[in-house]
């Protein structure tokens, strides 16, 4: 899907250099090349999407897993320079619509308790807090467990509710 200067598509191996740089710029303990290689090549439950900006630059990515009829969003990242520009909203809407198209019914994720901007975005899509994972992250920060009980049924679910 392409609109607003972004192309939303499945991640490919050629994206990994940019993805790894973004990962390192975003997290104190980033995923490794081996982790992304496994998800791309060896994990049959993995779904990976990229948001490609004009000029071919990767503006964000999402790694998720199909767990029975649920989508578990494991890694959702927007490039620091592209945050608060709608990239995350477009990427999340795309991932949720594709998951619904695959027959998945709900979604869940963990988000850092201090990442209020991400929590707000997820809430705008209908996610609600369903739990807390104490000291989930390597720095001791808690994770907020969020769930979207029903994925949007429209393949055009481009906007939050």
PDB file of C-alpha atoms in Angstrom:
ATOM      1  CA  UNK A   1       0.000   0.000   0.000  1.00  0.00           C
ATOM      2  CA  UNK A   2       1.361   3.423  -0.940  1.00  0.00           C
ATOM      3  CA  UNK A   3       0.053   6.827   0.100  1.00  0.00           C
ATOM      4  CA  UNK A   4       1.268   9.997   1.724  1.00  0.00           C
ATOM      5  CA  UNK A   5       4.867   9.388   0.712  1.00  0.00           C
ATOM      6  CA  UNK A   6       5.030   5.974   2.408  1.00  0.00           C
ATOM      7  CA  UNK A   7       4.952   2.503   0.953  1.00  0.00           C
ATOM      8  CA  UNK A   8       3.765  -0.110   3.453  1.00  0.00           C
ATOM      9  CA  UNK A   9       5.000  -3.578   2.553  1.00  0.00           C
ATOM     10  CA  UNK A  10       6.497  -6.790   3.828  1.00  0.00           C
ATOM     11  CA  UNK A  11      10.047  -6.436   5.134  1.00  0.00           C
ATOM     12  CA  UNK A  12      12.790  -8.024   3.014  1.00  0.00           C
ATOM     13  CA  UNK A  13      16.430  -8.909   3.719  1.00  0.00           C
ATOM     14  CA  UNK A  14      17.621  -5.795   1.884  1.00  0.00           C
ATOM     15  CA  UNK A  15      15.927  -3.689   4.608  1.00  0.00           C
ATOM     16  CA  UNK A  16      18.001  -5.147   7.432  1.00  0.00           C
ATOM     17  CA  UNK A  17      20.894  -2.686   7.381  1.00  0.00           C
ATOM     18  CA  UNK A  18      18.523   0.257   7.856  1.00  0.00           C
ATOM     19  CA  UNK A  19      16.387  -1.682  10.339  1.00  0.00           C
ATOM     20  CA  UNK A  20      19.416  -2.578  12.468  1.00  0.00           C
ATOM     21  CA  UNK A  21      20.597   1.039  12.507  1.00  0.00           C
ATOM     22  CA  UNK A  22      17.134   2.196  13.566  1.00  0.00           C
ATOM     23  CA  UNK A  23      16.991  -0.531  16.209  1.00  0.00           C
ATOM     24  CA  UNK A  24      20.345   0.567  17.658  1.00  0.00           C
ATOM     25  CA  UNK A  25      19.283   4.225  17.618  1.00  0.00           C
ATOM     26  CA  UNK A  26      16.048   3.411  19.449  1.00  0.00           C
ATOM     27  CA  UNK A  27      16.811   0.884  22.187  1.00  0.00           C
ATOM     28  CA  UNK A  28      19.434   0.346  24.899  1.00  0.00           C
ATOM     29  CA  UNK A  29      19.384  -3.418  24.171  1.00  0.00           C
ATOM     30  CA  UNK A  30      18.501  -3.716  20.490  1.00  0.00           C
ATOM     31  CA  UNK A  31      17.576  -6.872  18.654  1.00  0.00           C
ATOM     32  CA  UNK A  32      20.539  -8.417  16.856  1.00  0.00           C
ATOM     33  CA  UNK A  33      21.045  -9.202  13.189  1.00  0.00           C
ATOM     34  CA  UNK A  34      20.583 -12.868  14.125  1.00  0.00           C
ATOM     35  CA  UNK A  35      17.194 -12.112  15.671  1.00  0.00           C
ATOM     36  CA  UNK A  36      15.968 -10.342  12.550  1.00  0.00           C
ATOM     37  CA  UNK A  37      17.454 -13.035  10.284  1.00  0.00           C
ATOM     38  CA  UNK A  38      15.562 -15.684  12.260  1.00  0.00           C
ATOM     39  CA  UNK A  39      12.285 -13.780  12.024  1.00  0.00           C
ATOM     40  CA  UNK A  40      12.692 -13.160   8.286  1.00  0.00           C
ATOM     41  CA  UNK A  41      13.916 -16.595   7.263  1.00  0.00           C
ATOM     42  CA  UNK A  42      13.136 -19.255   9.842  1.00  0.00           C
ATOM     43  CA  UNK A  43      10.110 -18.334  11.952  1.00  0.00           C
ATOM     44  CA  UNK A  44       6.949 -19.551  10.205  1.00  0.00           C
ATOM     45  CA  UNK A  45       4.783 -17.520  12.619  1.00  0.00           C
ATOM     46  CA  UNK A  46       6.555 -14.224  11.866  1.00  0.00           C
ATOM     47  CA  UNK A  47       5.010 -11.320   9.989  1.00  0.00           C
ATOM     48  CA  UNK A  48       7.319  -8.403   9.227  1.00  0.00           C
ATOM     49  CA  UNK A  49       6.349  -5.080   7.671  1.00  0.00           C
ATOM     50  CA  UNK A  50       8.322  -2.011   6.652  1.00  0.00           C
ATOM     51  CA  UNK A  51       7.278   1.583   6.058  1.00  0.00           C
ATOM     52  CA  UNK A  52       9.401   2.851   3.181  1.00  0.00           C
ATOM     53  CA  UNK A  53       9.627   6.610   2.693  1.00  0.00           C
ATOM     54  CA  UNK A  54      10.167   8.346  -0.611  1.00  0.00           C
ATOM     55  CA  UNK A  55      13.744   7.781  -1.672  1.00  0.00           C
ATOM     56  CA  UNK A  56      13.728   4.225  -0.347  1.00  0.00           C
ATOM     57  CA  UNK A  57      14.576   5.013   3.280  1.00  0.00           C
ATOM     58  CA  UNK A  58      12.985   2.784   5.921  1.00  0.00           C
ATOM     59  CA  UNK A  59      10.890   4.986   8.221  1.00  0.00           C
ATOM     60  CA  UNK A  60       9.619   2.221  10.508  1.00  0.00           C
ATOM     61  CA  UNK A  61       9.034  -1.483  10.899  1.00  0.00           C
ATOM     62  CA  UNK A  62       6.893  -3.998  12.723  1.00  0.00           C
ATOM     63  CA  UNK A  63       7.727  -7.569  13.701  1.00  0.00           C
ATOM     64  CA  UNK A  64       4.769  -9.645  14.841  1.00  0.00           C
ATOM     65  CA  UNK A  65       3.863 -13.265  15.366  1.00  0.00           C
ATOM     66  CA  UNK A  66       0.735 -15.231  14.531  1.00  0.00           C
ATOM     67  CA  UNK A  67      -0.186 -17.104  17.704  1.00  0.00           C
ATOM     68  CA  UNK A  68      -3.296 -19.136  16.889  1.00  0.00           C
ATOM     69  CA  UNK A  69      -5.871 -16.431  16.095  1.00  0.00           C
ATOM     70  CA  UNK A  70      -3.929 -13.576  17.727  1.00  0.00           C
ATOM     71  CA  UNK A  71      -1.323 -11.135  16.482  1.00  0.00           C
ATOM     72  CA  UNK A  72       1.494 -10.506  18.972  1.00  0.00           C
ATOM     73  CA  UNK A  73       3.369  -7.328  18.087  1.00  0.00           C
ATOM     74  CA  UNK A  74       6.907  -8.055  19.254  1.00  0.00           C
ATOM     75  CA  UNK A  75       8.837  -5.067  17.883  1.00  0.00           C
ATOM     76  CA  UNK A  76       7.324  -1.830  16.593  1.00  0.00           C
ATOM     77  CA  UNK A  77       9.761   0.946  15.786  1.00  0.00           C
ATOM     78  CA  UNK A  78       9.663   4.271  13.966  1.00  0.00           C
ATOM     79  CA  UNK A  79      12.882   6.072  13.014  1.00  0.00           C
ATOM     80  CA  UNK A  80      13.613   8.809  15.564  1.00  0.00           C
ATOM     81  CA  UNK A  81      13.575  11.498  12.848  1.00  0.00           C
ATOM     82  CA  UNK A  82      10.164  10.279  11.586  1.00  0.00           C
ATOM     83  CA  UNK A  83       8.304  10.120  14.907  1.00  0.00           C
ATOM     84  CA  UNK A  84       5.106  12.157  15.358  1.00  0.00           C
ATOM     85  CA  UNK A  85       4.625  12.329  11.588  1.00  0.00           C
ATOM     86  CA  UNK A  86       1.983   9.608  11.248  1.00  0.00           C
ATOM     87  CA  UNK A  87       4.374   6.816  10.268  1.00  0.00           C
ATOM     88  CA  UNK A  88       3.491   4.719  13.314  1.00  0.00           C
ATOM     89  CA  UNK A  89      -0.251   5.160  12.759  1.00  0.00           C
ATOM     90  CA  UNK A  90      -0.021   4.156   9.106  1.00  0.00           C
ATOM     91  CA  UNK A  91       2.210   1.177   9.857  1.00  0.00           C
ATOM     92  CA  UNK A  92       0.023  -0.053  12.716  1.00  0.00           C
ATOM     93  CA  UNK A  93      -3.170   0.328  10.664  1.00  0.00           C
ATOM     94  CA  UNK A  94      -1.555  -1.636   7.836  1.00  0.00           C
ATOM     95  CA  UNK A  95      -0.338  -4.426  10.123  1.00  0.00           C
ATOM     96  CA  UNK A  96      -3.740  -4.761  11.818  1.00  0.00           C
ATOM     97  CA  UNK A  97      -5.590  -4.797   8.491  1.00  0.00           C
ATOM     98  CA  UNK A  98      -3.256  -7.442   7.050  1.00  0.00           C
ATOM     99  CA  UNK A  99      -3.602  -9.548  10.205  1.00  0.00           C
ATOM    100  CA  UNK A 100      -7.398  -9.345   9.960  1.00  0.00           C
ATOM    101  CA  UNK A 101      -7.122 -10.389   6.323  1.00  0.00           C
ATOM    102  CA  UNK A 102      -5.201 -13.468   7.457  1.00  0.00           C
ATOM    103  CA  UNK A 103      -8.087 -14.423   9.735  1.00  0.00           C
ATOM    104  CA  UNK A 104      -6.576 -13.230  13.007  1.00  0.00           C
ATOM    105  CA  UNK A 105      -9.083 -11.834  15.497  1.00  0.00           C
ATOM    106  CA  UNK A 106      -7.173  -9.942  18.201  1.00  0.00           C
ATOM    107  CA  UNK A 107      -3.796  -8.362  18.921  1.00  0.00           C
ATOM    108  CA  UNK A 108      -1.599  -7.813  21.930  1.00  0.00           C
ATOM    109  CA  UNK A 109       1.737  -6.210  22.735  1.00  0.00           C
ATOM    110  CA  UNK A 110       4.005  -4.977  25.487  1.00  0.00           C
ATOM    111  CA  UNK A 111       5.048  -1.330  25.595  1.00  0.00           C
ATOM    112  CA  UNK A 112       7.403   0.450  27.976  1.00  0.00           C
ATOM    113  CA  UNK A 113       5.507   2.053  30.846  1.00  0.00           C
ATOM    114  CA  UNK A 114       7.327   5.317  30.144  1.00  0.00           C
ATOM    115  CA  UNK A 115       6.449   5.383  26.437  1.00  0.00           C
ATOM    116  CA  UNK A 116       3.269   7.404  26.785  1.00  0.00           C
ATOM    117  CA  UNK A 117       3.212   8.486  23.128  1.00  0.00           C
ATOM    118  CA  UNK A 118       3.097   4.866  21.951  1.00  0.00           C
ATOM    119  CA  UNK A 119       0.490   3.956  24.566  1.00  0.00           C
ATOM    120  CA  UNK A 120      -1.682   6.849  23.389  1.00  0.00           C
ATOM    121  CA  UNK A 121      -1.403   5.736  19.759  1.00  0.00           C
ATOM    122  CA  UNK A 122      -2.321   2.161  20.646  1.00  0.00           C
ATOM    123  CA  UNK A 123      -5.317   3.380  22.678  1.00  0.00           C
ATOM    124  CA  UNK A 124      -6.527   5.398  19.687  1.00  0.00           C
ATOM    125  CA  UNK A 125      -6.669   2.123  17.755  1.00  0.00           C
ATOM    126  CA  UNK A 126      -8.749   0.507  20.504  1.00  0.00           C
ATOM    127  CA  UNK A 127      -6.023  -1.228  22.502  1.00  0.00           C
ATOM    128  CA  UNK A 128      -6.600  -1.248  26.247  1.00  0.00           C
ATOM    129  CA  UNK A 129      -4.293  -1.988  29.138  1.00  0.00           C
ATOM    130  CA  UNK A 130      -4.879  -5.505  30.445  1.00  0.00           C
ATOM    131  CA  UNK A 131      -1.861  -6.010  32.666  1.00  0.00           C
ATOM    132  CA  UNK A 132       1.592  -5.005  33.775  1.00  0.00           C
ATOM    133  CA  UNK A 133       4.814  -6.984  33.533  1.00  0.00           C
ATOM    134  CA  UNK A 134       7.042  -5.705  36.363  1.00  0.00           C
ATOM    135  CA  UNK A 135      10.708  -5.102  35.502  1.00  0.00           C
ATOM    136  CA  UNK A 136      10.161  -6.589  32.022  1.00  0.00           C
ATOM    137  CA  UNK A 137      12.915  -4.604  30.309  1.00  0.00           C
ATOM    138  CA  UNK A 138      16.645  -4.884  30.941  1.00  0.00           C
ATOM    139  CA  UNK A 139      16.750  -1.490  32.677  1.00  0.00           C
ATOM    140  CA  UNK A 140      14.054  -2.593  35.142  1.00  0.00           C
ATOM    141  CA  UNK A 141      11.259  -0.649  33.471  1.00  0.00           C
ATOM    142  CA  UNK A 142       7.794  -2.204  33.586  1.00  0.00           C
ATOM    143  CA  UNK A 143       5.936  -3.265  30.459  1.00  0.00           C
ATOM    144  CA  UNK A 144       2.299  -2.366  29.978  1.00  0.00           C
ATOM    145  CA  UNK A 145       0.441  -5.289  28.396  1.00  0.00           C
ATOM    146  CA  UNK A 146      -2.145  -4.035  25.909  1.00  0.00           C
ATOM    147  CA  UNK A 147      -4.801  -5.901  23.954  1.00  0.00           C
ATOM    148  CA  UNK A 148      -7.035  -5.137  21.004  1.00  0.00           C
ATOM    149  CA  UNK A 149      -9.892  -7.573  21.545  1.00  0.00           C
ATOM    150  CA  UNK A 150     -11.219  -7.377  17.979  1.00  0.00           C
ATOM    151  CA  UNK A 151      -9.154  -6.552  14.908  1.00  0.00           C
ATOM    152  CA  UNK A 152     -10.776  -4.148  12.454  1.00  0.00           C
ATOM    153  CA  UNK A 153     -12.585  -6.081   9.740  1.00  0.00           C
ATOM    154  CA  UNK A 154     -12.071  -3.464   7.053  1.00  0.00           C
ATOM    155  CA  UNK A 155      -9.072  -3.961   4.796  1.00  0.00           C
ATOM    156  CA  UNK A 156      -8.964  -0.151   4.646  1.00  0.00           C
ATOM    157  CA  UNK A 157      -8.440   0.281   8.412  1.00  0.00           C
ATOM    158  CA  UNK A 158      -6.072   3.192   7.841  1.00  0.00           C
ATOM    159  CA  UNK A 159      -7.224   5.373  10.708  1.00  0.00           C
ATOM    160  CA  UNK A 160      -7.593   4.861  14.446  1.00  0.00           C
ATOM    161  CA  UNK A 161     -11.062   4.704  15.912  1.00  0.00           C
TER     162      UNK A 161
END
